[in-house]
CSV table of C-alpha atoms in Angstrom, one decimal:
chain,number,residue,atom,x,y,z
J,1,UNK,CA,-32.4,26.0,24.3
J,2,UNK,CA,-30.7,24.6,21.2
J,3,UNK,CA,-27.1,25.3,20.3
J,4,UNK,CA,-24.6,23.1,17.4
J,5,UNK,CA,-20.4,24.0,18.4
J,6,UNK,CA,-18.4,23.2,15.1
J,7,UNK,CA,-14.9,22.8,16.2
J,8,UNK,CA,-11.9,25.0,14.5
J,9,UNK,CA,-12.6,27.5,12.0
J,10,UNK,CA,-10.7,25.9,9.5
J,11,UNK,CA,-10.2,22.8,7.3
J,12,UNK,CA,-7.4,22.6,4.2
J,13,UNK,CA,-7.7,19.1,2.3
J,14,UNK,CA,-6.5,17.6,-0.7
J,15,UNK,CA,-8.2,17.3,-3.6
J,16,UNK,CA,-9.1,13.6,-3.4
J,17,UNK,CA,-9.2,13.7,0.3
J,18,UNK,CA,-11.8,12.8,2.6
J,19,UNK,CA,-13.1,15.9,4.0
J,20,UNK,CA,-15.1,15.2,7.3
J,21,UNK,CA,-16.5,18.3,9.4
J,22,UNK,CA,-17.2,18.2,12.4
J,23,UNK,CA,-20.8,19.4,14.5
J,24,UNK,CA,-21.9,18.5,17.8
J,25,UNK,CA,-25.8,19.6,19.1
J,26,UNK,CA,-27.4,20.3,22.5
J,27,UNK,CA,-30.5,20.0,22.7
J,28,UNK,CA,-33.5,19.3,25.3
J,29,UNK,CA,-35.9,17.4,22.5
J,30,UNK,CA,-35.3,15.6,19.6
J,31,UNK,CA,-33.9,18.1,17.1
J,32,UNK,CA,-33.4,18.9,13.5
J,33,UNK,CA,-30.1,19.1,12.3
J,34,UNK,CA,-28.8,20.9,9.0
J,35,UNK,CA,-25.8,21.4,7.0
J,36,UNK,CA,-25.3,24.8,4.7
J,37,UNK,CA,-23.2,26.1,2.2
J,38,UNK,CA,-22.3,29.5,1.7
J,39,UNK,CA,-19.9,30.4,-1.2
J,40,UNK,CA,-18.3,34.0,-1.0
J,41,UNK,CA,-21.1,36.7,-1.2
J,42,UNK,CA,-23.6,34.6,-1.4
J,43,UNK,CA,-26.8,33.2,0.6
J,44,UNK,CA,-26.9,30.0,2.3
J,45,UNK,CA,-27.4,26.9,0.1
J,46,UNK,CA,-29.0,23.1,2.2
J,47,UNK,CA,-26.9,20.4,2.0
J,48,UNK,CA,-28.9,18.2,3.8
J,49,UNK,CA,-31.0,17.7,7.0
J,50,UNK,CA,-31.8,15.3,9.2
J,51,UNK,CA,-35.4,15.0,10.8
J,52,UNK,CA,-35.6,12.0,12.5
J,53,UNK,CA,-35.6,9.6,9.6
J,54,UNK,CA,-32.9,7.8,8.5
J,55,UNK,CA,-30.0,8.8,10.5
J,56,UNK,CA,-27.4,8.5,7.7
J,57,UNK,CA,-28.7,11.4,5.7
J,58,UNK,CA,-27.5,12.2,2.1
J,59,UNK,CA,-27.4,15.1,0.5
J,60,UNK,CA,-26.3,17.3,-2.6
J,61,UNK,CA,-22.7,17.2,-4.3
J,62,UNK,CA,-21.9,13.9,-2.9
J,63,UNK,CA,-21.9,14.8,0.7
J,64,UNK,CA,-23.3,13.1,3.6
J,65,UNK,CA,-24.3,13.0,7.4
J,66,UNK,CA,-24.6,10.8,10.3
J,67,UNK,CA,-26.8,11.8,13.1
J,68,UNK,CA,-25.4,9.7,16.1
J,69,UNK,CA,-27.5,10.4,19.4
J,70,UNK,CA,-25.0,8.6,21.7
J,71,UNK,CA,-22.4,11.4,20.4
J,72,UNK,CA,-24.9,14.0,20.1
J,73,UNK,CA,-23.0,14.7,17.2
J,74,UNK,CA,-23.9,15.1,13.3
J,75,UNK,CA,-20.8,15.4,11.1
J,76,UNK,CA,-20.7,16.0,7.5
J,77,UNK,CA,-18.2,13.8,5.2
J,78,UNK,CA,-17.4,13.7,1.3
J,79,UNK,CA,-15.3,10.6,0.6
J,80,UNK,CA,-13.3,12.4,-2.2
J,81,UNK,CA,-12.9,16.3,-2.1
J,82,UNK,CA,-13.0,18.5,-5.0
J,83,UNK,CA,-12.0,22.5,-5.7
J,84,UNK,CA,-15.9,23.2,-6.0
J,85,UNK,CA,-16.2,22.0,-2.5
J,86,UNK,CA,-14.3,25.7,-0.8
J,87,UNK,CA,-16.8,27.1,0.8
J,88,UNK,CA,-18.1,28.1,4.3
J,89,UNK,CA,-19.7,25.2,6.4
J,90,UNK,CA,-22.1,26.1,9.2
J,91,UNK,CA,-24.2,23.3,10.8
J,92,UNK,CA,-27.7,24.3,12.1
J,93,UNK,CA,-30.1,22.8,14.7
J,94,UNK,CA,-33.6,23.6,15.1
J,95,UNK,CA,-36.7,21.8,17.5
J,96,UNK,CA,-40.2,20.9,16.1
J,97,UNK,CA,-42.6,24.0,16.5
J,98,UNK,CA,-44.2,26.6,14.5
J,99,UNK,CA,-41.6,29.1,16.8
J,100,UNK,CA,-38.8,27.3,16.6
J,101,UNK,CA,-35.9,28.9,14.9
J,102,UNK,CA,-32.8,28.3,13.5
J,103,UNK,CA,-29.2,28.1,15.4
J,104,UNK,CA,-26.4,28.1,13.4
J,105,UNK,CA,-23.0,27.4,14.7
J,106,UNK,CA,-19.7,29.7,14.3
J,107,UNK,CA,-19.1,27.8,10.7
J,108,UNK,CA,-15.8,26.0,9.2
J,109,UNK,CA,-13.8,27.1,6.4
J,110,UNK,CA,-13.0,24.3,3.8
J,111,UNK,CA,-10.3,25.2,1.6
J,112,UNK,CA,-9.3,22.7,-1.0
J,113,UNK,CA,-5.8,21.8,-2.1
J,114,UNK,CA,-5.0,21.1,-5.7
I,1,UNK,CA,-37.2,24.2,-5.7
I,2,UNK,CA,-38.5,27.7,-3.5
I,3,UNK,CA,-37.0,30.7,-4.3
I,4,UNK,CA,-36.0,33.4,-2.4
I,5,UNK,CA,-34.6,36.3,-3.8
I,6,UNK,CA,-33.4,39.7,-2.2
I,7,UNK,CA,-32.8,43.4,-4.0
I,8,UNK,CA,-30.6,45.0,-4.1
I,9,UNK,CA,-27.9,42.5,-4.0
I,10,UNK,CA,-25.3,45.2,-3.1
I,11,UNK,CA,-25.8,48.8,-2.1
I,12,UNK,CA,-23.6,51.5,-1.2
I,13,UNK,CA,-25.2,54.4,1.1
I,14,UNK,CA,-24.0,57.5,2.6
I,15,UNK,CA,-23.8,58.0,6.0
I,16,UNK,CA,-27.6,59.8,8.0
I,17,UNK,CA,-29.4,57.9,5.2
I,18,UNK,CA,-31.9,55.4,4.9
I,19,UNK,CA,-31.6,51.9,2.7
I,20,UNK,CA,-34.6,49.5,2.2
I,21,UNK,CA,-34.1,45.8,1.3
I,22,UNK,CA,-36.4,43.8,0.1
I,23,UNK,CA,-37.0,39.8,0.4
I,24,UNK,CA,-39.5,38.1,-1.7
I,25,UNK,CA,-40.5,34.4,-2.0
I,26,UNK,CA,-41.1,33.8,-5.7
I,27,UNK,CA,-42.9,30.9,-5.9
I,28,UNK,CA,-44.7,29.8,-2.2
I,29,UNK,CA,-45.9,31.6,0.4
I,30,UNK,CA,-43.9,32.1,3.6
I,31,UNK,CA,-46.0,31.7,7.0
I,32,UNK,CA,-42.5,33.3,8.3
I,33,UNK,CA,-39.7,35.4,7.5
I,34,UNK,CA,-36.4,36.1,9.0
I,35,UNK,CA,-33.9,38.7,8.7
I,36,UNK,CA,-30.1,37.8,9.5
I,37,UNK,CA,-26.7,40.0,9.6
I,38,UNK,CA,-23.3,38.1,9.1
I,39,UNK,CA,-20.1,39.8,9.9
I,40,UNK,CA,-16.8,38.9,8.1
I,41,UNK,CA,-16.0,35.6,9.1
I,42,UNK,CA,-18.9,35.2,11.1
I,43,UNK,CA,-21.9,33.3,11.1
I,44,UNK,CA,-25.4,34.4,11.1
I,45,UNK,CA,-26.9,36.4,13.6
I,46,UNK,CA,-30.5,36.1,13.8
I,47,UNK,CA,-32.1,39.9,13.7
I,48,UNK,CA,-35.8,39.7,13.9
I,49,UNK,CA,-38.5,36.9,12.5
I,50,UNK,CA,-41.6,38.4,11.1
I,51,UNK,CA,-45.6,37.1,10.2
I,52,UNK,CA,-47.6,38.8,7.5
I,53,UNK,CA,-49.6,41.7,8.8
I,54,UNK,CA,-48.2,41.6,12.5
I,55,UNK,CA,-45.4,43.6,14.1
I,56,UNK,CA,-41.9,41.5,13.6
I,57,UNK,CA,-40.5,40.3,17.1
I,58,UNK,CA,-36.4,41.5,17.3
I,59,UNK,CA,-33.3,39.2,19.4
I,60,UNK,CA,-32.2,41.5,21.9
I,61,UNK,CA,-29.7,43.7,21.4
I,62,UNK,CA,-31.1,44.9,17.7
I,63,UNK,CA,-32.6,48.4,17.9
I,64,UNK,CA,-36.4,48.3,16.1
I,65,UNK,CA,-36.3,51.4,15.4
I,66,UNK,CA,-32.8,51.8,13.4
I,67,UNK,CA,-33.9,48.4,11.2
I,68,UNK,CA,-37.3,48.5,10.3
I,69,UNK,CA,-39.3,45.3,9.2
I,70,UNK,CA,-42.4,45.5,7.3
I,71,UNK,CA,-44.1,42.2,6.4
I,72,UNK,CA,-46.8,43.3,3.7
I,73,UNK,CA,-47.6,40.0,2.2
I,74,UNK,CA,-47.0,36.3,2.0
I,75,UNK,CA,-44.1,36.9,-0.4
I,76,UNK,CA,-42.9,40.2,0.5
I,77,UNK,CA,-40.8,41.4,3.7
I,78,UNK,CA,-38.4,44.5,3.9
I,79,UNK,CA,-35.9,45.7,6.4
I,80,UNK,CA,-34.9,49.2,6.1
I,81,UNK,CA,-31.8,50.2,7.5
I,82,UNK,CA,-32.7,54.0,9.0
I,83,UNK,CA,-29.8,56.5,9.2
I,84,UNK,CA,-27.4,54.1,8.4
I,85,UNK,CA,-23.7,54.3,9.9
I,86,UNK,CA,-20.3,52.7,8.5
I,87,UNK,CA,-20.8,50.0,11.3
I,88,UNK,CA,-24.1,49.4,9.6
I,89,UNK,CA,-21.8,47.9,7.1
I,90,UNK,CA,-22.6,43.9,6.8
I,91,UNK,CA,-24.3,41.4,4.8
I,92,UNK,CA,-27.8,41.0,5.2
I,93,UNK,CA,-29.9,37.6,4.5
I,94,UNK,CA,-33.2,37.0,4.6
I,95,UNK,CA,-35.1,33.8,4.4
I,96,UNK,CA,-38.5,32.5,4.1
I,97,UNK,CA,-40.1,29.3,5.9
I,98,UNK,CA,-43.4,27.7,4.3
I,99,UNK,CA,-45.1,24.7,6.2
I,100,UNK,CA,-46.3,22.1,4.0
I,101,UNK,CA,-49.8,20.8,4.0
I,102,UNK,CA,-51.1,19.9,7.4
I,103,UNK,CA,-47.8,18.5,8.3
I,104,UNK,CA,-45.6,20.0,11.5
I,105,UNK,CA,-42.5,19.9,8.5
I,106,UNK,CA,-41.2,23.5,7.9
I,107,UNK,CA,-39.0,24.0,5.0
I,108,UNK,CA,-36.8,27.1,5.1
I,109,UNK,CA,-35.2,28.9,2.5
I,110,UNK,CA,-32.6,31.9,2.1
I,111,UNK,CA,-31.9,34.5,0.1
I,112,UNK,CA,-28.6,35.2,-1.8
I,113,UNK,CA,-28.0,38.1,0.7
I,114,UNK,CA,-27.4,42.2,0.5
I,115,UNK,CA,-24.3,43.7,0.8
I,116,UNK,CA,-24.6,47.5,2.7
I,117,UNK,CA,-21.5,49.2,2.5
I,118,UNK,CA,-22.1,52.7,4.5
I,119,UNK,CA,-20.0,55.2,3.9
């Protein structure tokens, strides 16, 4: 089985700032990794996703992943943060299949800081 | 870019009565749907994944009977919430995967979510 663990529920940076969140996977094959949005009462939005391409995976509004194997981590990163950017985090992992399904972890809060 | 969208966006029920939501992929056709609840807070919590025309399979722990899926077509899925309760309360997403081609990629989609608010 599959399963991402996102580190503290909470992130606060300044506007500016480099926000970096955090995501590490476990999984028994090669997986997909994805990074969601989700503003207040609304659905989840992709960010990007890795699937065994590139490893350093960009995506939309400037942000950007590096799958690391070694670390069996994928962590998101923005070199300069801005107000737009609050919004819930959650990291996702999912294994090649027509039954595979999507598991998200516990998701981060970024709050931005004017 | 695929569409999903969900209605109603928000609902507010009493409680003993029923509530239908419906998911529908506006512009491909989903091989597979999915039906999630997020608390407050919380992330998503997978409820049930469905294929058109069979019977949707649920993650243990959610009743069948009390949420009701009904895949009727490649771009349509409901859940209906039956005899709803104030712990019913939540937000509800669905989302829709397509596989492209003869590829093994899946692309998944969500919806912009339901609130229920039983009361």
């Amino acid at each position: 089985a599959q399963s991402v663990t996102q580190l503290g529920s909470h992130v606060s940076v300044s506007e500016g700032a480099l926000v970096l969140l955090r995501c590490n996977y476990s999984s028994s094959v090669p997986p997909y990794l994805f990074w969601y949005v989700q503003y207040p009462n609304q659905g989840l939005q992709l960010l990007l996703k890795y699937t065994s391409a590139a490893t350093l995976v960009k995506g939309i509004n400037g942000f950007e992943a590096e799958f690391k194997k070694s670390e069996t981590s994928f962590h998101l990163t923005k070199p300069s943060a801005h107000m737009s950017d609050a919004a819930e985090y959650f990291c996702a992992v999912r294994i090649t299949g027509a039954n595979s399904k999507l598991t998200f972890g516990k998701g981060i809060t970024l709050s931005v800081r004017p | 870019g695929a569409v999903v969208s969900q209605h109603p966006s928000w609902v507010i029920c009493k409680s003993g009565t029923s509530v239908k939501i419906e998911c529908r992929s506006l512009d491909f056709q989903a091989t597979t749907m999915f039906w999630y609840r997020q608390f407050p807070k919380q992330s998503l919590m997978l409820m049930a994944t469905s294929n058109e025309g069979s019977k949707a399979t649920y993650e243990q722990g959610v009743e069948k009977d009390k949420f009701l899926i009904n895949h009727a077509s490649l771009t349509l899925s409901t859940l209906t919430v039956t005899s709803a309760h104030p712990e019913d309360s939540s937000f509800y997403i669905c989302s829709a995967r397509v596989k492209f081609g003869r590829s093994l990629v899946y692309e998944q989609y969500f919806g912009p979510g339901t609130r229920l608010t039983v009361t």
